[in-house]
mmCIF file of C-alpha atoms and ligand atoms in Angstrom:
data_model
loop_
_atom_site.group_PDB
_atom_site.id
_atom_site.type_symbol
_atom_site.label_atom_id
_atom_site.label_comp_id
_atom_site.label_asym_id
_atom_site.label_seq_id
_atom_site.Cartn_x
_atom_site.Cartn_y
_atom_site.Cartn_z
ATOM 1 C CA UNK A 1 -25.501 64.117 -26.297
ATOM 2 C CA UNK A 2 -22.294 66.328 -27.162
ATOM 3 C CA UNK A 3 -24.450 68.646 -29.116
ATOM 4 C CA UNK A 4 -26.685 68.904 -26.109
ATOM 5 C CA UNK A 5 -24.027 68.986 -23.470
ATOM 6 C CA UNK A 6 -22.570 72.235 -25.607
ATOM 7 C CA UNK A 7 -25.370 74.126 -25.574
ATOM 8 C CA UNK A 8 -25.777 73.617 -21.788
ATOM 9 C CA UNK A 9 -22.087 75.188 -21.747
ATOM 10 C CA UNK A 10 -23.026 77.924 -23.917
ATOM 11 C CA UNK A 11 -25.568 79.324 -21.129
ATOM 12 C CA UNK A 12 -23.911 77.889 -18.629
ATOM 13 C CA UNK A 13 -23.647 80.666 -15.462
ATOM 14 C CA UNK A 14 -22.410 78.147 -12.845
ATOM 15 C CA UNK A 15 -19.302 79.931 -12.033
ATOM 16 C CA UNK A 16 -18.117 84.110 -12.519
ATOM 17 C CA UNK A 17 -16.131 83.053 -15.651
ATOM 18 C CA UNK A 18 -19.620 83.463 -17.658
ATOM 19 C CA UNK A 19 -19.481 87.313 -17.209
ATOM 20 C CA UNK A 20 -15.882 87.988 -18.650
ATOM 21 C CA UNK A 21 -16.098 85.037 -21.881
ATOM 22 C CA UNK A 22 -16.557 86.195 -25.498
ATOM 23 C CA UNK A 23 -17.281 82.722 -26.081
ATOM 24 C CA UNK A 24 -17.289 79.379 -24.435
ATOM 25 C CA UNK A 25 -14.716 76.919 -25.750
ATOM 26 C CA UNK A 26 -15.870 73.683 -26.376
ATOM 27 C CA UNK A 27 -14.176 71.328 -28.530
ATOM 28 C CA UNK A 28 -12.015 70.963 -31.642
ATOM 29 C CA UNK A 29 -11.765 67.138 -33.710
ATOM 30 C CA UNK A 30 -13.618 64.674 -34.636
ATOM 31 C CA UNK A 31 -16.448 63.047 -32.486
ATOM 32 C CA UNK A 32 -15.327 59.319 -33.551
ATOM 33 C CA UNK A 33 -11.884 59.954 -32.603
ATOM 34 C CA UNK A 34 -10.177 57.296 -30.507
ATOM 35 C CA UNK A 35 -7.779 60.255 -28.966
ATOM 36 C CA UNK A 36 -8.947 62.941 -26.654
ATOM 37 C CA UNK A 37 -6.326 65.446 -25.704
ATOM 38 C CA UNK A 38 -7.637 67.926 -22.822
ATOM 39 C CA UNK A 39 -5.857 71.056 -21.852
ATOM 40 C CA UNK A 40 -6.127 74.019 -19.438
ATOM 41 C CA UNK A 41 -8.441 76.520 -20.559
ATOM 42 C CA UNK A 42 -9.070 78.862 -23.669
ATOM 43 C CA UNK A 43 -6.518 82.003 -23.659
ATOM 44 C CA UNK A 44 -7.191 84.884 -25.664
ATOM 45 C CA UNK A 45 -7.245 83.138 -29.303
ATOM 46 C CA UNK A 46 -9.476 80.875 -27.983
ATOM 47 C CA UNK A 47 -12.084 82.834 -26.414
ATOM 48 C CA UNK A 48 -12.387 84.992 -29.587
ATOM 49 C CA UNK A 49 -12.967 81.928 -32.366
ATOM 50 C CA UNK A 50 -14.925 79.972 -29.706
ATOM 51 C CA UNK A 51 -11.961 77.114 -30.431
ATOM 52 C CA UNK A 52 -9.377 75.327 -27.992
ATOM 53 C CA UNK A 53 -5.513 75.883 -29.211
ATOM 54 C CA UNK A 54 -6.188 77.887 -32.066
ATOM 55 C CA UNK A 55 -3.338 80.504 -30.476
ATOM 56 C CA UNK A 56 0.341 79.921 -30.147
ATOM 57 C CA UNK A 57 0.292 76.935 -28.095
ATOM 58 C CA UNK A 58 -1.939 75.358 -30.398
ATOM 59 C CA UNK A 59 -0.111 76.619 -33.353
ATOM 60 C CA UNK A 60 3.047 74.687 -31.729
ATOM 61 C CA UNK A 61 0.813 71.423 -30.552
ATOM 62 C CA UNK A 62 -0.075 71.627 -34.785
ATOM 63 C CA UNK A 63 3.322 71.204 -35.298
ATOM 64 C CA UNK A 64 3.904 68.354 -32.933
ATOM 65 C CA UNK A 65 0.808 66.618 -33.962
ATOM 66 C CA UNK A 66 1.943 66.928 -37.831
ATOM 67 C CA UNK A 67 5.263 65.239 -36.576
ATOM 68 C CA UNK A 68 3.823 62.163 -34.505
ATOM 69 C CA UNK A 69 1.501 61.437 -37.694
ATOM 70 C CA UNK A 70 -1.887 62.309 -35.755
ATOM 71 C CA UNK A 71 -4.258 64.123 -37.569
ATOM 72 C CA UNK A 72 -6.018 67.079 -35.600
ATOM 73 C CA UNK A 73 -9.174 66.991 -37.412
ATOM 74 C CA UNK A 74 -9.994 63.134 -38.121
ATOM 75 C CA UNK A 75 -7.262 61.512 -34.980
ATOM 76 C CA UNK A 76 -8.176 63.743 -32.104
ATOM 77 C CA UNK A 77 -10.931 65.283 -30.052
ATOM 78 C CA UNK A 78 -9.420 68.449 -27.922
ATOM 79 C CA UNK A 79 -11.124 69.646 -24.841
ATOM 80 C CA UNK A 80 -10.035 71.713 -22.314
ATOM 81 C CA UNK A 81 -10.611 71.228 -18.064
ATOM 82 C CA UNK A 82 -12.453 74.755 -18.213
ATOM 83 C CA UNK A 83 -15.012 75.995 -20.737
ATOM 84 C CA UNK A 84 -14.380 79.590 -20.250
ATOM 85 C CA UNK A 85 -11.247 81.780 -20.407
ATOM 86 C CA UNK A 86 -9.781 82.731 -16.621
ATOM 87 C CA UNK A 87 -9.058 86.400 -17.116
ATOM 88 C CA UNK A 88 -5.428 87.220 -17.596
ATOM 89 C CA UNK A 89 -4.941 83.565 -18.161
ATOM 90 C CA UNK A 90 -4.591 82.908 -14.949
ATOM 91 C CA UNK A 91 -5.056 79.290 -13.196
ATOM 92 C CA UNK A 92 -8.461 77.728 -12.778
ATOM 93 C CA UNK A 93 -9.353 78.137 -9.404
ATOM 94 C CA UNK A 94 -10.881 74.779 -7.546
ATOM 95 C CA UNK A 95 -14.552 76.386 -7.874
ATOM 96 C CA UNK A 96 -14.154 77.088 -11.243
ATOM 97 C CA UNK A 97 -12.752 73.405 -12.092
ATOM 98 C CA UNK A 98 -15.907 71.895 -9.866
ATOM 99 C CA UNK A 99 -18.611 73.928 -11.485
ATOM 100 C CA UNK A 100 -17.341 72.661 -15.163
ATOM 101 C CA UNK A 101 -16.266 69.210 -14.001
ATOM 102 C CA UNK A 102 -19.876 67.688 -15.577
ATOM 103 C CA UNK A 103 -19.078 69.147 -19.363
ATOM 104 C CA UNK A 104 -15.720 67.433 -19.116
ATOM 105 C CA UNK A 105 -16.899 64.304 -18.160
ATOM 106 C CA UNK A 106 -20.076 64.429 -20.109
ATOM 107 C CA UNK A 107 -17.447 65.065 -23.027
ATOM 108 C CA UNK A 108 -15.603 61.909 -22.042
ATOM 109 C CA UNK A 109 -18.957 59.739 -21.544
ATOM 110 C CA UNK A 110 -20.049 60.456 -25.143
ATOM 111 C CA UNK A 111 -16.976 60.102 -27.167
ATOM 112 C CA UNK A 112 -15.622 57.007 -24.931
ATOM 113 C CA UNK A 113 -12.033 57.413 -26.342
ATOM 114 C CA UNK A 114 -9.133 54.572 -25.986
ATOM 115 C CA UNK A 115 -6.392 57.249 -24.632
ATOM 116 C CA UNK A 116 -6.637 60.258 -23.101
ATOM 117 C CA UNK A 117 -4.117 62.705 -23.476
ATOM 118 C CA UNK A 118 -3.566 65.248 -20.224
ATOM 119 C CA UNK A 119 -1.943 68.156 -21.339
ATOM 120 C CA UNK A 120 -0.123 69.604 -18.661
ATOM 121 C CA UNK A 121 -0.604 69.592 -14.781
ATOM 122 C CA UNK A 122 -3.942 71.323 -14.658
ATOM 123 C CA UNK A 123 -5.440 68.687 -16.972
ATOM 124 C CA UNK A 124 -3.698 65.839 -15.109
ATOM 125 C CA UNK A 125 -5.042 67.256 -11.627
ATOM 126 C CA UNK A 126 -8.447 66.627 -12.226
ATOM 127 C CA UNK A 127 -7.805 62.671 -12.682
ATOM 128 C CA UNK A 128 -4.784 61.915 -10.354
ATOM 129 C CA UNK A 129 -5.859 62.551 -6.525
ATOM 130 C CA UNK A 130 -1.975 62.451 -5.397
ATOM 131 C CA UNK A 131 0.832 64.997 -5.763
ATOM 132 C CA UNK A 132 3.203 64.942 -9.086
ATOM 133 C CA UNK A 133 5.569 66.440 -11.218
ATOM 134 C CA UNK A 134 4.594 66.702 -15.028
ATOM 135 C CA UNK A 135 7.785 66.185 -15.731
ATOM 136 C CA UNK A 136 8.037 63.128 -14.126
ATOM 137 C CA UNK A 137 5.071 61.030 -14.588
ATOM 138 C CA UNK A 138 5.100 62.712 -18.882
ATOM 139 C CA UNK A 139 4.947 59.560 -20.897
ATOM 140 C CA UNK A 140 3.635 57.637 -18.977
ATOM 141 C CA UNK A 141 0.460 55.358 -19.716
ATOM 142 C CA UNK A 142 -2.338 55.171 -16.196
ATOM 143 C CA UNK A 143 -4.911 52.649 -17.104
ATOM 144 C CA UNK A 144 -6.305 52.821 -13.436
ATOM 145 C CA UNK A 145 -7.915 56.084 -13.262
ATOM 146 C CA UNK A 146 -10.569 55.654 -10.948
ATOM 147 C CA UNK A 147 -13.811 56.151 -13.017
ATOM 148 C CA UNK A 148 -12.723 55.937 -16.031
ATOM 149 C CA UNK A 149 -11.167 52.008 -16.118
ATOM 150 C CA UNK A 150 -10.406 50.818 -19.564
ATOM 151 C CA UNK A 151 -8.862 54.202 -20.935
ATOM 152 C CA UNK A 152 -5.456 55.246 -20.978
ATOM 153 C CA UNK A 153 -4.288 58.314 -19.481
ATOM 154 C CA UNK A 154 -1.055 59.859 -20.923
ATOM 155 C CA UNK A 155 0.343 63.176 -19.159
ATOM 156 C CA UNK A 156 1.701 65.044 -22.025
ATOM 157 C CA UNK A 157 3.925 68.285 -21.494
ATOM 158 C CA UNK A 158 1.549 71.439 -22.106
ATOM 159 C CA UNK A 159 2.706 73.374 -25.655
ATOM 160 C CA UNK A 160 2.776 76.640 -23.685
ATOM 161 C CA UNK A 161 6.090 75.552 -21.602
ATOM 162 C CA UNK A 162 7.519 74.121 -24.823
ATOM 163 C CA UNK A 163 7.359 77.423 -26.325
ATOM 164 C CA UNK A 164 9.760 78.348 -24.332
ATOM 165 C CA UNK A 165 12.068 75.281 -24.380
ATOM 166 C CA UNK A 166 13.251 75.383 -27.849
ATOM 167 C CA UNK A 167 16.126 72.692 -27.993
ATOM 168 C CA UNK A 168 15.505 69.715 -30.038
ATOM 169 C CA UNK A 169 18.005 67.545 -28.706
ATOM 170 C CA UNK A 170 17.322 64.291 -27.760
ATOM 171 C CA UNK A 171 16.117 64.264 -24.120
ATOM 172 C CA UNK A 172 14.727 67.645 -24.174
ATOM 173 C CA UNK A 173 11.259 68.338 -23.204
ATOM 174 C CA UNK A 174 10.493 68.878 -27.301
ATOM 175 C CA UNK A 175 11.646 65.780 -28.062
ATOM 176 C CA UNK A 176 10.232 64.032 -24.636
ATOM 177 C CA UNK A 177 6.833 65.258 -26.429
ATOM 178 C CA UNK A 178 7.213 64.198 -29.706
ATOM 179 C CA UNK A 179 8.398 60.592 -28.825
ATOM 180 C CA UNK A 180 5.288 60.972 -26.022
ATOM 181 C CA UNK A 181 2.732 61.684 -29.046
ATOM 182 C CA UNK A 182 4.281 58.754 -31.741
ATOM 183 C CA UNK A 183 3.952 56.489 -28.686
ATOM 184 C CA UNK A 184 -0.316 57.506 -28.051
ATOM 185 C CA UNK A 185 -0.650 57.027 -31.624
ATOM 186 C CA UNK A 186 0.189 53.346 -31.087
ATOM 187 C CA UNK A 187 -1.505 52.996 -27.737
ATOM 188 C CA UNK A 188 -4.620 54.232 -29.331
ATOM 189 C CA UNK A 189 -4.380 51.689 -32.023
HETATM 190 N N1 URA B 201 -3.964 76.330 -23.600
HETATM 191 C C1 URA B 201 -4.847 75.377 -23.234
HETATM 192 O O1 URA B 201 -4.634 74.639 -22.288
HETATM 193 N N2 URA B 201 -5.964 75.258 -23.958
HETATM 194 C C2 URA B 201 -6.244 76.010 -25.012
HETATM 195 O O2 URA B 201 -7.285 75.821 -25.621
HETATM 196 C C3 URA B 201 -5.291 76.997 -25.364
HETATM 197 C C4 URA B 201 -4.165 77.136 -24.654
#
């Protein structure tokens, strides 16, 4: 079904995104992980290896991952909300988030994970119908996502804001993230 769904996304044309991608960005992991961790969309690393956080971001969320004891390749399955890269990294407009809505979900049907991850707002948007602040609702484990009962939902802060928040100290946002990851390695347990 995932191999299927990705070739659909491939030659997918269901939004203008198709006519400035080098590549569409699937996935990253392992199919029998227990862990899916879904960000924005592919930047400019990304759409040129056809991978999600292969850039600086993902260099960073290595790091982090490393740290928490979850292993990218055999732990986790990493999508992102949008298949494509928005030019200039911009936002994902509503359209754009609509037309791939089915991959994302088709992703989650298929692998039928224990936690997902939401990294960042623009993950978290798609799944929580009322206004928040990352910051605030970070760390936090949603087990009532309508849809989707039965799987945890963890806002996460988004790697690209941590690079630039570089204090370690104990309450910072790096540290928030790293005690947020050691935590969803239990929860997915
Ligand atoms: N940021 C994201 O949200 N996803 C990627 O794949 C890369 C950077």
């Amino acid at each position: 079904m995932l191999e299927k769904l990705e070739n659909e996304a491939r030659n997918c044309k269901a939004c203008g995104l198709c006519a400035t991608r080098i590549n569409t960005v699937f996935s990253d992991g392992s199919k029998n992980a227990k862990i899916m961790l879904i960000g924005e969309a592919p930047g400019a690393d990304e759409d040129k290896q056809g991978k999600p956080f292969v850039g600086r971001a993902g260099k960073l969320l290595n790091e982090f991952l490393k740290q928490a004891g979850i292993d990218r390749h055999k732990d986790l399955y990493i999508a992102n909300t949008l298949k494509c890269r928005p030019p200039e990294n911009r936002k994902p407009t509503k359209e754009e988030k609509a037309a791939c809505e089915r991959f994302l979900k088709g992703q989650i049907e298929a692998l039928k994970p224990s936690v997902i991850v939401l990294c960042g707002a623009t993950a978290a948007e798609s799944f929580f119908d009322k206004k928040f602040q990352i910051t605030k609702i970070r760390g936090e484990i949603f087990d009532n996502v309508k849809g989707f009962e039965g799987i945890k939902f963890i806002p996460i802060l988004h790697p690209s804001y941590l690079l630039r928040q570089h204090s370690t100290q104990e309450g910072s946002p790096r540290d928030l993230t790293l005690k947020d990851l050691i935590m969803i390695k239990k929860a997915a347990l």
